[in-house]
Structures are given as C-alpha cells and as structure tokens.
Coordinates of C-alpha atoms in Angstrom, one line a residue:
X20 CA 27.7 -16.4 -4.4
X21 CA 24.1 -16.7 -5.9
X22 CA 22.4 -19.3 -3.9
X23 CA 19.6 -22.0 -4.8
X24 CA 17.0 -20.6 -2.4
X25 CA 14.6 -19.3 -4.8
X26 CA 11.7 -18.3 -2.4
X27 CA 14.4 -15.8 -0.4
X28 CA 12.9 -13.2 -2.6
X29 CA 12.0 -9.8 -2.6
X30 CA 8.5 -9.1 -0.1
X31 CA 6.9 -5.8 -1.4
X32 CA 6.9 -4.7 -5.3
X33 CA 9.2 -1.8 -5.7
X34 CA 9.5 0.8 -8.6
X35 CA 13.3 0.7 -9.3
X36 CA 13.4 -2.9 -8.3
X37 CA 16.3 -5.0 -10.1
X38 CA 15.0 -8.2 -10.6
X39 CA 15.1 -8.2 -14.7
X40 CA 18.5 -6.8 -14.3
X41 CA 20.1 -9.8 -12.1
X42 CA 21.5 -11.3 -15.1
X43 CA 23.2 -8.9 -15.7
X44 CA 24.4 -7.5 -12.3
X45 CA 25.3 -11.3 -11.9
X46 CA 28.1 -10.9 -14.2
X47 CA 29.9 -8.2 -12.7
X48 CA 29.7 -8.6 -9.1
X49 CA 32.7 -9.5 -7.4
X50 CA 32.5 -13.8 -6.2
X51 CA 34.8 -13.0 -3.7
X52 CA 34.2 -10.2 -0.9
X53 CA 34.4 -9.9 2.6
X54 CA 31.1 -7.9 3.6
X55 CA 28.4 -7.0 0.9
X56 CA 27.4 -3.4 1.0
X57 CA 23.9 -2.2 -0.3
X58 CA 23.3 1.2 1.2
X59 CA 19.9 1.9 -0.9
X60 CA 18.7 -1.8 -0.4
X61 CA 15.0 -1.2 -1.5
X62 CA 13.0 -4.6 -2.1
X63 CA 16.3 -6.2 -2.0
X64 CA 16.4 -8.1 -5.1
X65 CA 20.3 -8.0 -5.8
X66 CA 20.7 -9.0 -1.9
X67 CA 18.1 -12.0 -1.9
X68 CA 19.7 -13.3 -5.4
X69 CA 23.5 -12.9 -3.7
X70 CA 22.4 -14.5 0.1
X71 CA 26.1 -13.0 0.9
X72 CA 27.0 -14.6 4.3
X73 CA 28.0 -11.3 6.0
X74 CA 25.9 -8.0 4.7
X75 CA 25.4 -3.9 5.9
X76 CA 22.0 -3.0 4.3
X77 CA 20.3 0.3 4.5
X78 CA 17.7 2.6 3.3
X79 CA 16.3 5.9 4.0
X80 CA 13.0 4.9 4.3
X81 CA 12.0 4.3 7.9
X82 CA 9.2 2.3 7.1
X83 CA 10.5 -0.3 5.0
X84 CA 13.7 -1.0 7.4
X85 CA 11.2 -1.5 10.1
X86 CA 9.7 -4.1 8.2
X87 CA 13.0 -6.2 7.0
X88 CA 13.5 -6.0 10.8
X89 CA 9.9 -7.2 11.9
X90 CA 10.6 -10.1 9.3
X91 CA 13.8 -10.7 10.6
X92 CA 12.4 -10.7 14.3
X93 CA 8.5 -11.4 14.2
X94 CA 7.5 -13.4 11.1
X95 CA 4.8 -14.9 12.4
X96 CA 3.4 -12.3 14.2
X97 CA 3.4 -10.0 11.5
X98 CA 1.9 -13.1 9.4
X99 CA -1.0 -13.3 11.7
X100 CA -1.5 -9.8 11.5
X101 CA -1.6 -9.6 7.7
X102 CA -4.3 -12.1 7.4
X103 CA -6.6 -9.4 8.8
X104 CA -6.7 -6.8 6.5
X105 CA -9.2 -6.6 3.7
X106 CA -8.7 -6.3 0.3
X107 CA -11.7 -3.3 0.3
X108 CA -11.5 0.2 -0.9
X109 CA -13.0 1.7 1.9
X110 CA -10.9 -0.4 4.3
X111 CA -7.6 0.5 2.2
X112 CA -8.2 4.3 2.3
X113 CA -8.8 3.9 6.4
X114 CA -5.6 1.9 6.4
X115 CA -3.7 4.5 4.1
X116 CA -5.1 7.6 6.4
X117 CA -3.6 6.2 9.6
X118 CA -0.2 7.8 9.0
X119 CA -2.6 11.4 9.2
X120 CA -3.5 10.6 12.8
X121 CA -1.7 10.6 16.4
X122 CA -2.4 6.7 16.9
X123 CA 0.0 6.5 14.1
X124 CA 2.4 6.9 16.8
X125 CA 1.1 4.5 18.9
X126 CA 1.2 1.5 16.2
X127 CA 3.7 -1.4 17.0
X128 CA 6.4 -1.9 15.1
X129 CA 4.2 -5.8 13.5
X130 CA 1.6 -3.4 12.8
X131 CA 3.3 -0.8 10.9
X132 CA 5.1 -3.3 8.8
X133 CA 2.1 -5.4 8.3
X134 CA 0.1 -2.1 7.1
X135 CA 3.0 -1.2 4.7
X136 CA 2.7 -4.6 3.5
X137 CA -0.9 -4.8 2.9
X138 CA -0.6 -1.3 1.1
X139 CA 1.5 -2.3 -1.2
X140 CA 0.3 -5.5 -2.4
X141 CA -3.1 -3.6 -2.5
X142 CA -2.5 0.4 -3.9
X143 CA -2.4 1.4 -7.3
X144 CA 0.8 -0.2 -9.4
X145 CA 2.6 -1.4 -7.1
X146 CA 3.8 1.9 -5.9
X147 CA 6.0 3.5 -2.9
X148 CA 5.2 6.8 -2.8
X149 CA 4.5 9.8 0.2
X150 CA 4.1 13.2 -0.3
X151 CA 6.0 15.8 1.2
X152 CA 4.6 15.5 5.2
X153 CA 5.8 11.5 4.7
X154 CA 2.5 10.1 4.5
X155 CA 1.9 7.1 1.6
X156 CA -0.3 8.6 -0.8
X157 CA -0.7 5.9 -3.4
X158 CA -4.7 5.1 -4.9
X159 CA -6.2 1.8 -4.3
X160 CA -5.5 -0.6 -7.0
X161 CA -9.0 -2.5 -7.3
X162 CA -7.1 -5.9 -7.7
X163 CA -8.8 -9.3 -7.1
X164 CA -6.5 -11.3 -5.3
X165 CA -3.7 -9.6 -4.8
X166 CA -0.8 -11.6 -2.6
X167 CA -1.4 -9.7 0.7
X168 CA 0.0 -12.9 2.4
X169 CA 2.8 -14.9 1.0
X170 CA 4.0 -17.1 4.2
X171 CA 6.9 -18.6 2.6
X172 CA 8.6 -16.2 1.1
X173 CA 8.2 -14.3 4.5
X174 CA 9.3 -17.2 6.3
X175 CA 12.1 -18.0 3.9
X176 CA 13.5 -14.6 4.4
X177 CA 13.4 -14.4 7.9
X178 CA 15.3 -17.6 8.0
X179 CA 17.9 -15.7 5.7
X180 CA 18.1 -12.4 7.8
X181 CA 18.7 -15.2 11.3
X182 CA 20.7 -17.3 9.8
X183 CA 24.0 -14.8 8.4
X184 CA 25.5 -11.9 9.9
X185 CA 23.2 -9.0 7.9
X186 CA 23.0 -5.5 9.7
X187 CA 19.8 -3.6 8.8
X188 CA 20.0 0.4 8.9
X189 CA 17.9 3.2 7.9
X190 CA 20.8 6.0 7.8
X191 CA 22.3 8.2 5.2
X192 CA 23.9 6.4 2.4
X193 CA 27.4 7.6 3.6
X194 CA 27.1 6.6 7.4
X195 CA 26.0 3.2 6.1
X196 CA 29.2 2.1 4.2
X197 CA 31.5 4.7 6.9
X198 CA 33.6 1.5 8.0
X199 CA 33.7 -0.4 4.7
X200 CA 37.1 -2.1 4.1
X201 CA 38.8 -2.7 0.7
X202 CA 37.9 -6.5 0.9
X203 CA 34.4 -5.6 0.7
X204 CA 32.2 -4.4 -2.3
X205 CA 29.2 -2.0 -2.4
X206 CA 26.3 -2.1 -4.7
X207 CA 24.5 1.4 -5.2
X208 CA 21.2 1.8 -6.2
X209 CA 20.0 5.1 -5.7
X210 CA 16.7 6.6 -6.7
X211 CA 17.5 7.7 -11.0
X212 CA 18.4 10.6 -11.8
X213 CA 15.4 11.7 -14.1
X214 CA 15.6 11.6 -17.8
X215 CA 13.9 15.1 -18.3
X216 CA 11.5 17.6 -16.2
X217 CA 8.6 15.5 -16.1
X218 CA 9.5 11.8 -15.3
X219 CA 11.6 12.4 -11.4
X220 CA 10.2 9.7 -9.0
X221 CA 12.1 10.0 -6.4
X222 CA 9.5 10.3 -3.3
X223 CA 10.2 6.4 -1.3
X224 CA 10.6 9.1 1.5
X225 CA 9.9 12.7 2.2
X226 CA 13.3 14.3 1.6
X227 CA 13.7 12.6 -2.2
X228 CA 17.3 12.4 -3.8
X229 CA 18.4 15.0 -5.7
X230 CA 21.1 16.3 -8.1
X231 CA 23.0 17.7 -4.8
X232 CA 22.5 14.2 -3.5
X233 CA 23.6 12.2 -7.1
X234 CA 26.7 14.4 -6.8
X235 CA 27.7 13.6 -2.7
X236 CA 27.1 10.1 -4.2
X237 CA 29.7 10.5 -6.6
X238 CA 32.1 12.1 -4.8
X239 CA 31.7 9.2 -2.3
X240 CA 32.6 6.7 -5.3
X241 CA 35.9 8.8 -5.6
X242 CA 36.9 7.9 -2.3
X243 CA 36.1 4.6 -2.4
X244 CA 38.4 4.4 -5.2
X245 CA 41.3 5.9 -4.1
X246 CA 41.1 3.7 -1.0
X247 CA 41.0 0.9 -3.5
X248 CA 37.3 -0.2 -2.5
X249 CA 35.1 -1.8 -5.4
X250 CA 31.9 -0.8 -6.5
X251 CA 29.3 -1.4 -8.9
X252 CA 26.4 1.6 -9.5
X253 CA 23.0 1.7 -11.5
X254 CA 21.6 4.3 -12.2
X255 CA 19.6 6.5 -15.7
X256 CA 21.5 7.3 -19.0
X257 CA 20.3 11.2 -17.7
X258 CA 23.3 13.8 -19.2
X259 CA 24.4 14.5 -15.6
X260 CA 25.1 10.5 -14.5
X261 CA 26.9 10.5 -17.5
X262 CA 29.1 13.6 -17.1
X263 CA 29.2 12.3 -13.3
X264 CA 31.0 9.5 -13.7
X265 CA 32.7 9.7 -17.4
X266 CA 36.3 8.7 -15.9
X267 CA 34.7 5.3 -15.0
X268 CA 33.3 2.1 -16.6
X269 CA 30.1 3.1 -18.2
X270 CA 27.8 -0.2 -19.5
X271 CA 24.4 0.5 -21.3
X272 CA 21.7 -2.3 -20.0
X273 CA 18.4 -2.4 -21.6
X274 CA 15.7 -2.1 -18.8
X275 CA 11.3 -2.8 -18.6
X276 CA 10.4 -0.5 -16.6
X277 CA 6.6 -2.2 -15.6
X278 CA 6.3 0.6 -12.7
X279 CA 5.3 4.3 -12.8
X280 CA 2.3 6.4 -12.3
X281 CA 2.0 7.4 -15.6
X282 CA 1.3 4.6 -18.1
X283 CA 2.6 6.3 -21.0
X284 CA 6.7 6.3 -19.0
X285 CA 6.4 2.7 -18.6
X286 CA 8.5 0.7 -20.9
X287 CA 11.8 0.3 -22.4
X288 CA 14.7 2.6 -21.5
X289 CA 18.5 2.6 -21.2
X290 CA 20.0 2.6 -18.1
X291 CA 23.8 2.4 -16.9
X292 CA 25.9 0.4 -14.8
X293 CA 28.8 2.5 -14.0
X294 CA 32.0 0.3 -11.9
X295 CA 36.0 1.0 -11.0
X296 CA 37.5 -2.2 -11.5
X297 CA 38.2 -4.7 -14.4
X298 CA 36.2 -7.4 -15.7
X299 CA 38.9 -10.0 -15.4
X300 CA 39.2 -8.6 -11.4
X301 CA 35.3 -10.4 -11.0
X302 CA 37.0 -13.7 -9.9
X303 CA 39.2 -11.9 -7.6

C-alpha cells in the first residue's frame, strides 16, 4: 500500500509524530483492508506514507482538522495567505494572541489554518500545545528561515485528500471508527501515557487524554476484537499500557524523541506497538 509520492508528507511538525517509526509500522500493517482507520491522525505521517485509497481520519483538535480540510479545499488560497506572515517576534506573539480576542471568531477558516501553520513552523520546538482555555501557548522559536511556506508538499497533499475517498473529522475517537467493518483496519495513536509524574504532554487540545481516556481506549480495542476487527496501537512502555493490554501482542520499538519542552526528556525511549492479529495474517 505505501506509495512512491514522497512529497505527500506530513504539513506541520508534531510532537508524537511517527515518521522514524514507519519502518516499522510498515511491517505490520495489514496490505489488504477495505477502509484505513486513523482516529488520532495528528500530522498524519502513517496516513501520507500508506495513501490508502479509501480513509476515516480524525482528531480532537479543532484546529488542525480545519486545516487538513482548508488543504483539501483551498490550497492556494491558504498558500497566498501564508506568504504574508513574518517570521518576527513581535509579529508572532500578535499572531499567537489572536485566539485571546473576539475577532478570533470572526477569522475564516484559510486564515485560521494559515495562522496555525505559520505558528508552528515559527514557535519554540516545533510544538502543539494550548493551555487549559484552548489557546496555543507555545514561545517563539527565533529561527532563521524556517519553512513557513512549502507549496508542494501543500499542493501534493491536497491532490491526495481530492483524489481518494478520505473523510476528515474532529470527533471523539469512538464516534470516528462507530461504523468500522471487519474488512477494515484501525491505526491508534493516542497521546502516551506518561512515563512518570513529570513528563505528561498531553495538551494538542484543552480537554488532554488521560488514564480514564487510555482505559475507554482499551476497552474499545476489546470490542473490536471480539467483532474480529484488526488493529495496530502505539503508545509508551508506562506500567499501566502495559497492564492495559497484557492479553495482546506487545512489541518494544526503539524511539528519538527530538520534541518536548524540556530538553533534558528528549531522546531515546521505549515505546510499544501493541496489535490482535498474527504476523503471518499481514498479507491477508
């Protein structure tokens, strides 16, 4: 299923984002399905590297789904729009601050997806983070030429999202895969479980994810199963994930992590890959 199309790519950098671990995701997804499920889609990496034919994506945040669908629907509007921003502290912080004002309201839906944009390719790390009101909250970064526009891959995506049968949502990640059959296959990728006290980033929206919401998960991957649905999960080595899902296929992966806000949490860890079918079903 991977296709050749290398600039279909993810738009906006993304803490949590799975682009180091496609080689290994590549090797135990399914090559046949019916629809590809990705309920917590995020930057999309696994989606762009599969370019499934027929796809239900979702996320909770409101703001990124807006902008897959502005890409989808408005490329080169939004396009136009992000050549005017400035890559200027001053400018950023105005930007940022919109979100704390009534016009906010008022934006269109180009110029909330280009401001998302700019923000990201211009704040601090990389980072998606609000605070608890749902306003982005990230530093500048003080960059020097940082990729606010990159026309092709925007293009190149659009022309993915127009060209195959791809829902977008921004639901709950049980409403989003509510009609999935057993001839397709969900990928979840929910925000980790934290490894202790002091390392939960879980704010890509206001509500978070937490152990109530890693445990609803699981309990969702038990139905699945019994209704003989296949999926594939990431998620941390954290004692709970483990305990979670200890009557299922549990693979250790080795995983960079290049994004946090703390620099001394960046670096190698162990994550899982936890999955209720065989490896000699991939084929099927």
């Amino acid at each position: 299923m991977v296709k050749d199309n290398k600039l279909i790519k993810p738009f906006v950098k993304w803490a949590g984002g799975k682009r180091q671990l496609l080689p290994e995701l590549r090797k135990r997804i399914p090559k046949q399905m019916s629809t590809y499920y990705e309920p917590f889609v995020g930057a999309g990496a696994v989606l762009f590297d599969l370019q499934p034919e027929k796809a239900i994506i979702n996320d909770a945040n409101h703001e990124l789904i807006n902008a897959y669908k502005v890409i989808r629907d408005k490329v080169e509007q939004l396009i136009a729009d992000l050549k005017t921003h400035q890559n200027e502290k001053d400018y950023y912080y105005e930007t940022r601050a919109l979100d704390r004002t009534t016009e906010y309201e008022e934006l269109s839906d180009v110029k909330r997806a280009s401001r998302i944009l700019y923000l990201n390719k211009t704040c601090f790390n990389g980072l998606f983070r609000v605070n608890q009101k749902g306003q982005f909250n990230v530093p500048f970064g003080k960059y020097k030429n940082p990729n606010i526009v990159n026309e092709e891959v925007l293009r190149a995506v659009s022309g993915y999202l127009n060209n195959n049968e791809v829902k977008i949502l921004s639901t709950d990640f049980e409403e989003a895969i509510k009609y999935m059959r057993k001839e397709a296959f969900v990928y979840f990728d929910p925000p980790y479980h934290p490894l202790s006290d002091t390392s939960s980033f879980t704010s890509y929206t206001r509500d978070g994810f937490d152990e109530a919401d890693q445990k609803r998960l699981k309990k969702l991957c038990d139905n699945l199963t019994k209704r003989g649905c296949r999926f594939l999960l990431s998620n941390s080595s954290a004692d709970l994930i483990l305990e979670l899902y200890k009557d299922y296929t549990i693979e250790y992966i080795d995983a960079t992590r290049a994004i946090n806000s703390k620099a001394d949490q960046r670096g190698e860890i162990k994550e899982v890959l936890v999955r209720n079918y065989e490896v000699n079903d991939l084929n099927g």
